[in-house]
PDB file of C-alpha atoms in Angstrom:
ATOM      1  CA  UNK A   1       0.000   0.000   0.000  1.00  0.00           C
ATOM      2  CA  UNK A   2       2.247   2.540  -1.062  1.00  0.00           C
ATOM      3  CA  UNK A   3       0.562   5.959  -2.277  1.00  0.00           C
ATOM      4  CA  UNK A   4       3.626   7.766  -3.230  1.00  0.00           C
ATOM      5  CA  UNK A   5       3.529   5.560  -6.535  1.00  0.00           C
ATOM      6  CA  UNK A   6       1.723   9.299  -7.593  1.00  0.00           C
ATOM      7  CA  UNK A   7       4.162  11.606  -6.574  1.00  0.00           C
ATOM      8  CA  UNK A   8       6.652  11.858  -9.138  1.00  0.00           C
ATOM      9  CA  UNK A   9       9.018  14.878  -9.182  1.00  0.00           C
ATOM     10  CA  UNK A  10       8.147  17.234 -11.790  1.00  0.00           C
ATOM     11  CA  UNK A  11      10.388  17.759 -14.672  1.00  0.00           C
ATOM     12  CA  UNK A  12      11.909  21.185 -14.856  1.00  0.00           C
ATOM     13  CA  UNK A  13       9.902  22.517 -18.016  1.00  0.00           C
ATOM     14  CA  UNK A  14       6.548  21.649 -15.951  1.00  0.00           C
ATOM     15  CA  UNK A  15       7.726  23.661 -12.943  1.00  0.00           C
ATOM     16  CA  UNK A  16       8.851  26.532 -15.089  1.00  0.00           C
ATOM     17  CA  UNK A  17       5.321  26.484 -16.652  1.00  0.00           C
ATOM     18  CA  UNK A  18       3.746  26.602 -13.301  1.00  0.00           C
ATOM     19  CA  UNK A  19       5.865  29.374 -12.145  1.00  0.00           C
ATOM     20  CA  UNK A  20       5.257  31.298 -15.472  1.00  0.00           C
ATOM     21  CA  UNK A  21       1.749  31.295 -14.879  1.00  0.00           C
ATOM     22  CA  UNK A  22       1.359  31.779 -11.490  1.00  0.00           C
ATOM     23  CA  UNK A  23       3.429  35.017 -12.589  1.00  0.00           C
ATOM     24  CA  UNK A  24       0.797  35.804 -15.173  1.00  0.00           C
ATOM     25  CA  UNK A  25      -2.220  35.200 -13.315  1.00  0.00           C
ATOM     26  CA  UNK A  26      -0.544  37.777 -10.523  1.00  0.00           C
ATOM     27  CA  UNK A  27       0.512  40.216 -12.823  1.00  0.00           C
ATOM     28  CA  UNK A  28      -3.189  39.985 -14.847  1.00  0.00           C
ATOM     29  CA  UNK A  29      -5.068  40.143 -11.378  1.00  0.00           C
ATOM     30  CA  UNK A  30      -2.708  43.386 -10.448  1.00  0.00           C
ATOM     31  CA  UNK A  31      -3.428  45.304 -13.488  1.00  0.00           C
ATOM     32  CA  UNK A  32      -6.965  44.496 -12.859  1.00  0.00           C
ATOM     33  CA  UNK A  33      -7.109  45.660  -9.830  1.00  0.00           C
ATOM     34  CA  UNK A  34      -4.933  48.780 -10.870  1.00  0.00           C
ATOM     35  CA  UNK A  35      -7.994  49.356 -13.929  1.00  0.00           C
ATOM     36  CA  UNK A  36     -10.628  49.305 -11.065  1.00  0.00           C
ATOM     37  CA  UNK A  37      -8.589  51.717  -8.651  1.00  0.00           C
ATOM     38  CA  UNK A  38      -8.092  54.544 -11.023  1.00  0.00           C
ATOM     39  CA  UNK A  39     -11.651  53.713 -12.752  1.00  0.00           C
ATOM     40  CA  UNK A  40     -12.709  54.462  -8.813  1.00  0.00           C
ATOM     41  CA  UNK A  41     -10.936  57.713  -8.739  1.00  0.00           C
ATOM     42  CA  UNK A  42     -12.255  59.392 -12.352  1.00  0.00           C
ATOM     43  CA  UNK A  43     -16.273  58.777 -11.081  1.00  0.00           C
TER      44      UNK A  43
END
C-alpha cells in the first residue's frame, strides 16, 4: 500500500510552466485591480 507511486518529481519545463503562470495570473489580477482603482478615482 504505497501511495507515493503518484508523486513523481516534476520535470523542470513543468515547474517553469507553473511558475510562469502563477506570474501571469498575478501580474493579470494586479493590473486588474490597478484598472478598477483609477476607474474608482475618475467617477
Amino acid at each position: 500500500m504505497n501511495k507515493k507511486k503518484h508523486n513523481r518529481p516534476y520535470s523542470k519545463d513543468v515547474l517553469n510552466n507553473i511558475e510562469l503562470t502563477l506570474i501571469f495570473n498575478k501580474t493579470k489580477a494586479t493590473k486588474q485591480n490597478y484598472v478598477n482603482y483609477n476607474s474608482s478615482f475618475r467617477s
